[in-house]
Short mmCIF file of C-alpha atoms in Angstrom, two decimals:
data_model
loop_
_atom_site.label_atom_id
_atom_site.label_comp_id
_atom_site.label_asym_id
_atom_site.label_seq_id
_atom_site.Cartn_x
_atom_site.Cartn_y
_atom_site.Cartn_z
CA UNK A 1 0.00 0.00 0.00
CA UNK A 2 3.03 2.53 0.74
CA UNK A 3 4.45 1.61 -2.69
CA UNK A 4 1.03 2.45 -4.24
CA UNK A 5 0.66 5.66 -2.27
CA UNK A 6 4.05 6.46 -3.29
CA UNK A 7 4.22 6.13 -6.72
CA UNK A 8 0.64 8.16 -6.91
CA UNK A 9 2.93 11.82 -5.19
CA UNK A 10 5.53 10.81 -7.45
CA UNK A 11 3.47 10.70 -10.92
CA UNK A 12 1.78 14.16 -9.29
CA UNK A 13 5.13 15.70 -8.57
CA UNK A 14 5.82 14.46 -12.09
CA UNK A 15 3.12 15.76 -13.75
CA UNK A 16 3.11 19.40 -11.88
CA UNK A 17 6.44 19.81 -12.99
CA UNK A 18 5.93 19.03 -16.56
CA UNK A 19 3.06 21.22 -16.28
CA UNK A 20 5.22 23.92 -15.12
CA UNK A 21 7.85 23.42 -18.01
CA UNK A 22 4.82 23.66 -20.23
CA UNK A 23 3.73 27.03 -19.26
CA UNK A 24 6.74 28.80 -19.25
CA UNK A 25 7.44 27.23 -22.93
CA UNK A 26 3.87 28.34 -24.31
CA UNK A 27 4.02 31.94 -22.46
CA UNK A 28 5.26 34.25 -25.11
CA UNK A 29 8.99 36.21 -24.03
CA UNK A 30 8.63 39.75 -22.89
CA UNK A 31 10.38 42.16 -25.36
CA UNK A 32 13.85 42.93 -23.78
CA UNK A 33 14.13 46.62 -23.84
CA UNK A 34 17.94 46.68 -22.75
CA UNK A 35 20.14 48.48 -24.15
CA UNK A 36 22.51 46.29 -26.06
CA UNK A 37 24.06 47.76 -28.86
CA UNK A 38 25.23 44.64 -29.48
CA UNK A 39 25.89 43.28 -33.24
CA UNK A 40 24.54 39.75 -31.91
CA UNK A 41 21.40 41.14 -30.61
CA UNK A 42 17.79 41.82 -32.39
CA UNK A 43 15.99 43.03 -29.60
CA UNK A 44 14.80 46.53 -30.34
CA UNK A 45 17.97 48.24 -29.17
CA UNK A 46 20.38 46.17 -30.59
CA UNK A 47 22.40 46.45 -33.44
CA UNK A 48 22.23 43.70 -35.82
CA UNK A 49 20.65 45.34 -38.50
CA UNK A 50 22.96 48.18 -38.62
CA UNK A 51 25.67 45.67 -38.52
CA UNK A 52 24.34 43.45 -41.03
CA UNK A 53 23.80 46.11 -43.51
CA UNK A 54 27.33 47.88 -43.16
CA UNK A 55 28.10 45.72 -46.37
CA UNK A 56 26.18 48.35 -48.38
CA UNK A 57 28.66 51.02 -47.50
CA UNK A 58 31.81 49.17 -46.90
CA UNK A 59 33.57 45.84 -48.60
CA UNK A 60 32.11 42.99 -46.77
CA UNK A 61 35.70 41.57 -46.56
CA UNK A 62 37.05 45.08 -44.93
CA UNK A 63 34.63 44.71 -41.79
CA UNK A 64 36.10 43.46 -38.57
CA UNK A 65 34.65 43.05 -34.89
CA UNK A 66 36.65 43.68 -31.95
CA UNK A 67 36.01 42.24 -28.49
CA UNK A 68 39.12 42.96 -26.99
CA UNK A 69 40.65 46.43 -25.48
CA UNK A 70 41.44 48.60 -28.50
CA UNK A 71 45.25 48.56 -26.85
CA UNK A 72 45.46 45.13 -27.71
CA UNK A 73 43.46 45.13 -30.91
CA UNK A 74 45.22 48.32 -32.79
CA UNK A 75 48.76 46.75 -31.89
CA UNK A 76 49.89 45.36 -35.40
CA UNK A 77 50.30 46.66 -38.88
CA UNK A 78 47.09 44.99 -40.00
CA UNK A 79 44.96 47.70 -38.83
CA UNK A 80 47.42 50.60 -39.38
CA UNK A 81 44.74 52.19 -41.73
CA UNK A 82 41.22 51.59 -40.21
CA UNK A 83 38.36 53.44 -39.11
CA UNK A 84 36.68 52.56 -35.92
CA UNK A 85 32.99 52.53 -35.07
CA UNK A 86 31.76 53.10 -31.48
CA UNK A 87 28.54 52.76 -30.75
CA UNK A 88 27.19 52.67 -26.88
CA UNK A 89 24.79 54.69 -24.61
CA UNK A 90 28.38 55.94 -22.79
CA UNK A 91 32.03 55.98 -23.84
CA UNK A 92 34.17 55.48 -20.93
CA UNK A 93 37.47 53.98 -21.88
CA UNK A 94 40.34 53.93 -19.98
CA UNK A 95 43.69 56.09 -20.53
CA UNK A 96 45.56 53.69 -21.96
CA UNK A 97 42.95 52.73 -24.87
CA UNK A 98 41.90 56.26 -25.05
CA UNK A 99 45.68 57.10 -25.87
CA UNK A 100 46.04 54.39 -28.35
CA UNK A 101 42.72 55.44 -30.18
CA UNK A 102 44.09 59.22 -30.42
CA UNK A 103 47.60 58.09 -31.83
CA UNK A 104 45.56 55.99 -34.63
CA UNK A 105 43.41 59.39 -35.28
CA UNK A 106 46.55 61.66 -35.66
CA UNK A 107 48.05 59.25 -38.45
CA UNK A 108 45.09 60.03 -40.57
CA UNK A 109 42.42 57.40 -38.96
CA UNK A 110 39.13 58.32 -38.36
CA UNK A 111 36.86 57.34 -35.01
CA UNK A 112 32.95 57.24 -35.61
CA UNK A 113 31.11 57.73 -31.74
CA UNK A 114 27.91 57.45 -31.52
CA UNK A 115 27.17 58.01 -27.66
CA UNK A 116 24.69 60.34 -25.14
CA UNK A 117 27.36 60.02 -22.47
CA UNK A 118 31.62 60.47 -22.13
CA UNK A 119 34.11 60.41 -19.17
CA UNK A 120 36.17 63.48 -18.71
CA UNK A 121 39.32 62.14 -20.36
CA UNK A 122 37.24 62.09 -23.49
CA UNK A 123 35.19 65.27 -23.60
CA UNK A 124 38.94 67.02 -22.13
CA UNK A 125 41.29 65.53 -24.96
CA UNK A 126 38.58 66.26 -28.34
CA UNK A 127 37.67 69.27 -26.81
CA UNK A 128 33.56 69.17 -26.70
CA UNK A 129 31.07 69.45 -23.86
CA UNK A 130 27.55 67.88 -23.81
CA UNK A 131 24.51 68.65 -21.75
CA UNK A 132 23.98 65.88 -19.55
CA UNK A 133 20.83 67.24 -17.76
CA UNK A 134 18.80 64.17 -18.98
CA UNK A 135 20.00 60.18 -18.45
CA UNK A 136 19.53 57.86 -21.65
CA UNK A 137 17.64 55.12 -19.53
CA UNK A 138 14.41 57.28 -18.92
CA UNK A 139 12.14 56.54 -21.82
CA UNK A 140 9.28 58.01 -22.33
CA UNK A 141 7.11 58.83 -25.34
CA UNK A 142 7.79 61.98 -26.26
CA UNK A 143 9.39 62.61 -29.63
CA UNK A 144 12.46 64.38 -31.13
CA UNK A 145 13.33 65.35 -34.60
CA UNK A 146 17.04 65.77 -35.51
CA UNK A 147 18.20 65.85 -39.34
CA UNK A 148 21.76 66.71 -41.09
CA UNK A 149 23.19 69.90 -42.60
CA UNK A 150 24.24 69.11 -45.41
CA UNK A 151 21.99 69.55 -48.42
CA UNK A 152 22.37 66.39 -50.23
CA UNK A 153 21.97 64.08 -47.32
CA UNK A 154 19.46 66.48 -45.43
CA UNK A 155 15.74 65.44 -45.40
CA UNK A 156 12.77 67.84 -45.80
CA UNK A 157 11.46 67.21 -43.02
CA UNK A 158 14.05 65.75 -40.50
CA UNK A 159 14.03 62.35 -38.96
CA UNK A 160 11.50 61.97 -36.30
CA UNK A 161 12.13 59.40 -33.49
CA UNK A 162 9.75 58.56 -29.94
CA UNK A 163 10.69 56.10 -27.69
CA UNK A 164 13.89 56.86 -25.23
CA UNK A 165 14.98 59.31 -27.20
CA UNK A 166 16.28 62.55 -25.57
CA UNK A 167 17.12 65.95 -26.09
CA UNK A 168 21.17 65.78 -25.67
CA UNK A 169 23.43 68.37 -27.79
CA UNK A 170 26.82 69.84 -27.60
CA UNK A 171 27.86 72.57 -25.22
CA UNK A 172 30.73 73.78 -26.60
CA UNK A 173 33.31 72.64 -29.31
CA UNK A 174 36.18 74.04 -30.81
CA UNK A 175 34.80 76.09 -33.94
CA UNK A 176 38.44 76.20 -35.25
CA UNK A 177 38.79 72.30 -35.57
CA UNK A 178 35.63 71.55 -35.80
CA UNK A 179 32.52 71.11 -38.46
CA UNK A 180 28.67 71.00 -37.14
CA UNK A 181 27.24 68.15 -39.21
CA UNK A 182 24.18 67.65 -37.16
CA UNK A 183 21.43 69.37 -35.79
CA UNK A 184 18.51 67.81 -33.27
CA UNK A 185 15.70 69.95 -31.44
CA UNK A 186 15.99 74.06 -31.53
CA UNK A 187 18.24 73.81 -34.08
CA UNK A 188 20.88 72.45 -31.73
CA UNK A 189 23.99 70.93 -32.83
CA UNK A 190 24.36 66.88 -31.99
CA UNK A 191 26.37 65.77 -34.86
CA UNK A 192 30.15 67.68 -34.88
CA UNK A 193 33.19 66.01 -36.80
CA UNK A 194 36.63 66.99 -35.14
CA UNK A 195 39.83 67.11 -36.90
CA UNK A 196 42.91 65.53 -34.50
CA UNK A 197 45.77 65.10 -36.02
CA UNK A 198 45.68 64.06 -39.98
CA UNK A 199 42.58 61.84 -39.33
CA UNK A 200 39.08 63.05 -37.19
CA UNK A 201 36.95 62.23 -34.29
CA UNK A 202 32.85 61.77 -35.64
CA UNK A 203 30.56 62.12 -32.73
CA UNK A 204 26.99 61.91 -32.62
CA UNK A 205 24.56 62.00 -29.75
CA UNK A 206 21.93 59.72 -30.67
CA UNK A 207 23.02 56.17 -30.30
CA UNK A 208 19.36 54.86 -30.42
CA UNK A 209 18.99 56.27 -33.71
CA UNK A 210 21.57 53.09 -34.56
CA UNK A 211 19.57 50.21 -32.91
CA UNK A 212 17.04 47.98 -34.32
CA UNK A 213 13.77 50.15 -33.68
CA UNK A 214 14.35 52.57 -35.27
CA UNK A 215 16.51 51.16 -38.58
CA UNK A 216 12.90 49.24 -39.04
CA UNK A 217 11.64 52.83 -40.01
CA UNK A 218 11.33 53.42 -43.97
CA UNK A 219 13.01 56.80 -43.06
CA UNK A 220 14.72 56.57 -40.18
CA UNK A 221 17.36 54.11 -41.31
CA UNK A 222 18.29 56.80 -43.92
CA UNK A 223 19.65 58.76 -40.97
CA UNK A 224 22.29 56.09 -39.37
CA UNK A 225 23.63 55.14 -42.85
CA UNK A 226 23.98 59.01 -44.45
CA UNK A 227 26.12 59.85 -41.05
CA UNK A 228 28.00 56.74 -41.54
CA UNK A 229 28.80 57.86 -45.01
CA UNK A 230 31.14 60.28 -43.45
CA UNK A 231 33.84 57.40 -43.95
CA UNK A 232 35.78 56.26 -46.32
CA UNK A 233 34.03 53.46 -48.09
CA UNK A 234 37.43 52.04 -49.63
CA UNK A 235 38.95 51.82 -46.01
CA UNK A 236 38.95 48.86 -43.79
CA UNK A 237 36.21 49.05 -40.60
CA UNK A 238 36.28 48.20 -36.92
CA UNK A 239 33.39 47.56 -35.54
CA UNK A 240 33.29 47.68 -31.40
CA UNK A 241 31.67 45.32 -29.24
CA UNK A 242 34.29 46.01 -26.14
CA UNK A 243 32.90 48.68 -24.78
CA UNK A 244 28.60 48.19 -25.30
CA UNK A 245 26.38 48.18 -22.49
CA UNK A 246 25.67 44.58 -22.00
CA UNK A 247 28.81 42.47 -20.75
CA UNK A 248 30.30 39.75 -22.95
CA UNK A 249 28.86 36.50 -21.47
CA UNK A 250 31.15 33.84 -21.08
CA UNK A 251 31.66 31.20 -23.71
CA UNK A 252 31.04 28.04 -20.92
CA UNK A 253 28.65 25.36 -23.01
CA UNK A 254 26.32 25.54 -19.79
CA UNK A 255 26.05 28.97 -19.77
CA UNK A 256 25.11 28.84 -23.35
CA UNK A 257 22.65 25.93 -22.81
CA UNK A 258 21.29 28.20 -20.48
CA UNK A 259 20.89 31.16 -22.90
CA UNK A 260 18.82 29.15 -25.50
CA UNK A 261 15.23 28.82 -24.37
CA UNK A 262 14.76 25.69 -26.08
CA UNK A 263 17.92 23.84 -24.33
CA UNK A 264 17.52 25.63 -21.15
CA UNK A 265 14.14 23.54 -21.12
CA UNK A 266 15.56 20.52 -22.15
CA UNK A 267 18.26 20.65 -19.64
CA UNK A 268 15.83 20.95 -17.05
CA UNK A 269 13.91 18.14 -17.94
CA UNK A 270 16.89 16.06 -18.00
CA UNK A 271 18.23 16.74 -14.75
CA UNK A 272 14.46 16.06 -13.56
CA UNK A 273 14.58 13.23 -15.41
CA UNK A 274 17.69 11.95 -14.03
CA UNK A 275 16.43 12.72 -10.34
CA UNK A 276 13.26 11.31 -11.23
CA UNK A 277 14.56 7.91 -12.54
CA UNK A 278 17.48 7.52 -9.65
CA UNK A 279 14.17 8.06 -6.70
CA UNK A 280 12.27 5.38 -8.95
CA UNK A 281 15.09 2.89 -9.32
CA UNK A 282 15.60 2.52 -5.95
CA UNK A 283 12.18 0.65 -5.52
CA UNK A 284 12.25 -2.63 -5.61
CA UNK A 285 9.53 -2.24 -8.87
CA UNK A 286 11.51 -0.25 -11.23
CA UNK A 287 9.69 1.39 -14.67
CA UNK A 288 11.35 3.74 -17.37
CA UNK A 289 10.21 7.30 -16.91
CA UNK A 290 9.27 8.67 -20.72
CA UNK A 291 11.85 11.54 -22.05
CA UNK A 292 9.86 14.70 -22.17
CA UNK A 293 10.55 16.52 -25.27
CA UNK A 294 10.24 20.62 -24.94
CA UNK A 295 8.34 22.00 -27.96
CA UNK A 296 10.22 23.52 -30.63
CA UNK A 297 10.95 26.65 -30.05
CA UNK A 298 9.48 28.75 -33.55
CA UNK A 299 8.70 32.10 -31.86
CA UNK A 300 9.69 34.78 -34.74
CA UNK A 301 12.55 37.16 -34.52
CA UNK A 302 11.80 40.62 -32.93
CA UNK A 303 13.67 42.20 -36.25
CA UNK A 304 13.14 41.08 -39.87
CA UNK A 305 15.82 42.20 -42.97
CA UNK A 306 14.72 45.41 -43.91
CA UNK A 307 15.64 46.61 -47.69
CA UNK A 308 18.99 47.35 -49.34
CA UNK A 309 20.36 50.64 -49.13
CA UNK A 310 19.63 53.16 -52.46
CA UNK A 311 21.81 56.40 -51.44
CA UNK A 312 25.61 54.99 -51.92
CA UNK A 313 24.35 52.71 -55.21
CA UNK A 314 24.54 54.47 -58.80
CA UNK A 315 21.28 52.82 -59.61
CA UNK A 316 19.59 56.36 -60.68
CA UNK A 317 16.15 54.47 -62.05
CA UNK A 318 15.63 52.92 -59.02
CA UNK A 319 16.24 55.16 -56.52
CA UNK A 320 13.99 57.89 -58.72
CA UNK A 321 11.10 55.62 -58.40
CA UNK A 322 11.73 55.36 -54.80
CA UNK A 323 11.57 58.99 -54.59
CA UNK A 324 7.96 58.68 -56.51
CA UNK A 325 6.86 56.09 -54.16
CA UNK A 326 7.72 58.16 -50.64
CA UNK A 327 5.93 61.16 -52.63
CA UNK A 328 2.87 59.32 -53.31
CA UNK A 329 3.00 57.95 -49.34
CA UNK A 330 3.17 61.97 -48.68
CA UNK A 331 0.19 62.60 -50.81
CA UNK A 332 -2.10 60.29 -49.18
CA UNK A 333 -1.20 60.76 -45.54
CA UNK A 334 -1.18 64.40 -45.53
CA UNK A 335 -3.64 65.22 -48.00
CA UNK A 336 -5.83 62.32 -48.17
CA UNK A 337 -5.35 61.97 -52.10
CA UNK A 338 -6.19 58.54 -53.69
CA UNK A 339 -3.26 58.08 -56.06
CA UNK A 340 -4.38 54.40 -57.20
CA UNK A 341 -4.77 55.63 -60.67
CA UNK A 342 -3.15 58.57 -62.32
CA UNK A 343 -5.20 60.31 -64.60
CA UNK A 344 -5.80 64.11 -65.25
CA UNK A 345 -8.47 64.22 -62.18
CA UNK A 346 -5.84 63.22 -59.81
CA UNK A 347 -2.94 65.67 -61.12
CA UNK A 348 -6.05 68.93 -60.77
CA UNK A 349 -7.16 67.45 -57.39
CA UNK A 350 -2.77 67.71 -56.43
CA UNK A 351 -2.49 70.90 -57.54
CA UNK A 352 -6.23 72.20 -55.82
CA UNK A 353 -5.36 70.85 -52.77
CA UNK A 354 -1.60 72.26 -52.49
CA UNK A 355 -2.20 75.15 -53.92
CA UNK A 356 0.61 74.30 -57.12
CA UNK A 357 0.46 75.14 -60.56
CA UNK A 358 -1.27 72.37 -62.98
CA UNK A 359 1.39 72.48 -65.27
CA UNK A 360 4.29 71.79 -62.04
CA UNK A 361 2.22 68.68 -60.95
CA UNK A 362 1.96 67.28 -64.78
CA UNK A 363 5.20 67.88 -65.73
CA UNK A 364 6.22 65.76 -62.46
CA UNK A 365 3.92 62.91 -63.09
CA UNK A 366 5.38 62.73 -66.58
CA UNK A 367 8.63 62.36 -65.45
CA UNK A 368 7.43 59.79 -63.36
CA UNK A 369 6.03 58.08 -66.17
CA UNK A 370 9.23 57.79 -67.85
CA UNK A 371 10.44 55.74 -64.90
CA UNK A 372 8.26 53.08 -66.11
CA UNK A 373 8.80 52.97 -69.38
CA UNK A 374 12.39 53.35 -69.04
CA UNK A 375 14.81 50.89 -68.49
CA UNK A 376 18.05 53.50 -67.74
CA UNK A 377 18.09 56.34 -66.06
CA UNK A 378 20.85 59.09 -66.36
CA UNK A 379 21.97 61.33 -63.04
CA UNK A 380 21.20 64.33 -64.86
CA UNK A 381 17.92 63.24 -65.05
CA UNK A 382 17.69 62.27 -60.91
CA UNK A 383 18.82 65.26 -60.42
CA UNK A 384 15.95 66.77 -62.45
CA UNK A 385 13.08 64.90 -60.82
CA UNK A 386 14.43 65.44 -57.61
CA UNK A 387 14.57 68.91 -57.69
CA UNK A 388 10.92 68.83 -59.02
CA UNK A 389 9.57 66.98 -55.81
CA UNK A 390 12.00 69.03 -53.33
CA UNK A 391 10.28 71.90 -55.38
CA UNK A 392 7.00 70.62 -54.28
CA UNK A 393 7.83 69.52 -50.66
CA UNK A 394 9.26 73.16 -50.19
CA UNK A 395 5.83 74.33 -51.00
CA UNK A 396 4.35 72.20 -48.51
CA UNK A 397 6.30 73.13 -46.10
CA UNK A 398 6.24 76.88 -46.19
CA UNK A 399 2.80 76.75 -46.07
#
């Protein structure tokens, strides 16, 4: 009768604990808001699509990832000509990296930042100041619009962002040494490149603007790649994963069983297995205990590949019927125009509702036209139809 009674709490113990394991395998994972920065990562601020996409500005077989100190990493001739790309909520290295990282600037290097926060040896040695009224790790809702100065890479209407983003701009920089590329909220400067030495510092003040989130934007991810630009495309790339917010976890094949949702599960179940068989076979009347298999794991990826990259290709017929498309998307979330069919009721109802000559909005649309029918497209004639929308977005805008 005790064996009975005892194999009746076992099979409950059994089965409470597979229930368990059940329902944390069928409750959905809460969205890890962390800041990573991390390459590895596609939670919403990571950096995986940034780095994944790099290949459209750089050679593929230029980029490299460092996880060591930059001391270390720099010492060599392999990397006497590279350009190094920092991007982290803070930059706090120590003096001897720092050091290292300003002798590779001076011989003609350049150092890309992309960071809200900087230790005094920093902000004292490039010669800048920030604001640092506000911490990164408060978000909140409210939004921000920052855009570039320069006219070709500058959008109409800047580059709005929401979530954790914050206010932060420059203080003071040397004007002598230094060019404002950048400007965010009250036309205040958070973009500046420095030159030190032959080669010059980049910083920018908006390392969200970088992560997953917002690169999923159809706009947004224009921003991160046009400040990128800045470099050299023919030059080799570091790409920094020594300094971001999140730690390096250690390589141990337990820790990494226990950092894969799927095996984590399984590796519970085996130990209860194991527990569960050596209690059992100590009865006189053994039985097997059935292997418990954890459900596949198929829960999508937070991030999914976005499109390639238009600005940096020569590819002038495509990237003029992007232009097209975005301008149609303007048309009927601002103005509420049905552009399914183009026809000479849709070109009056344009110009009626935004206030633009007739002939302006038909000479556009056949432009546009040509886009479709043609199978090349010259840079003479981008240039063209781009001033023609810019024409009508300045209208817009003004009004």
């Amino acid at each position: 009768m005790s064996n009975k009674k005892n194999k009746y709490v076992f099979g409950a113990l059994g089965f409470g604990f597979v229930l368990y394991l059940f329902i944390l395998i069928i409750t959905p994972k809460p969205i890890d808001w962390s800041l990573s920065f991390s390459k590895d990562d596609d939670i919403p601020y990571g950096s995986k699509i940034l780095f994944d996409e790099l290949k459209t500005l750089f050679d593929s077989s230029a980029i490299y990832t460092c996880h060591s100190p930059l001391y270390n990493f720099l010492s060599g001739d392999q990397f006497e000509k590279a350009d190094l790309v920092i991007i982290n909520s803070s930059f706090h290295p120590d003096k001897t990296d720092f050091d290292k990282i300003t002798s590779h600037v001076k011989k003609g290097n350049n150092v890309f930042i992309a960071a809200s926060e900087f230790s005094d040896l920093v902000l004292d040695s490039i010669g800048f100041d920030i604001n640092t009224s506000f911490n990164i790790k408060n978000i909140y809702n409210d939004s921000i619009t920052i855009n570039l100065v320069n006219k070709t890479l500058k959008s109409p209407f800047g580059y709005t962002y929401k979530k954790a983003f914050q206010n932060i701009h420059f203080n003071y920089y040397d004007t002598l040494k230094t060019t404002v590329l950048g400007l965010g909220n009250k036309a205040k400067t958070n973009f500046i490149r420095v030159k030190y030495g032959q080669g010059n510092f980049f910083i920018n003040l908006n390392p969200l603007a970088y992560t997953n989130f917002n690169l999923v934007s159809d706009i947004n991810y224009e921003y991160a790649f046009k400040t990128l630009s800045y470099l050299p495309q023919n030059s080799k790339v570091i790409w920094d994963e020594y300094y971001k917010a999140k730690p390096r976890p250690s390589t141990s094949l337990l820790r990494y069983i226990l950092s894969q949702k799927g095996l984590k599960y399984a590796w519970y179940i085996l130990l209860f297995t194991i527990v569960t068989y050596l209690v059992i076979s100590a009865k006189r009347n053994q039985r097997k205990i059935p292997v418990i298999n954890p459900p596949r794991n198929t829960t999508l990826s937070f991030i999914e590949t976005i499109g390639r990259l238009y600005f940096k290709r020569k590819n002038h017929l495509d990237i003029a019927q992007k232009r097209f498309k975005y301008f149609l998307e303007f048309l009927r979330t601002r103005y509420f125009i049905d552009t399914s069919e183009t026809n000479e009721h849709l070109i009056q109802e344009i110009s009626n509702k935004l206030d633009i000559p007739h002939k302006t909005i038909k000479k556009l649309f056949s432009q546009a036209e040509r886009l479709r029918l043609n199978a090349s497209y010259t840079e003479e004639d981008l240039e063209h139809f781009s001033k023609n929308i810019e024409y009508i977005y300045q209208k817009c805008k003004n009004k």
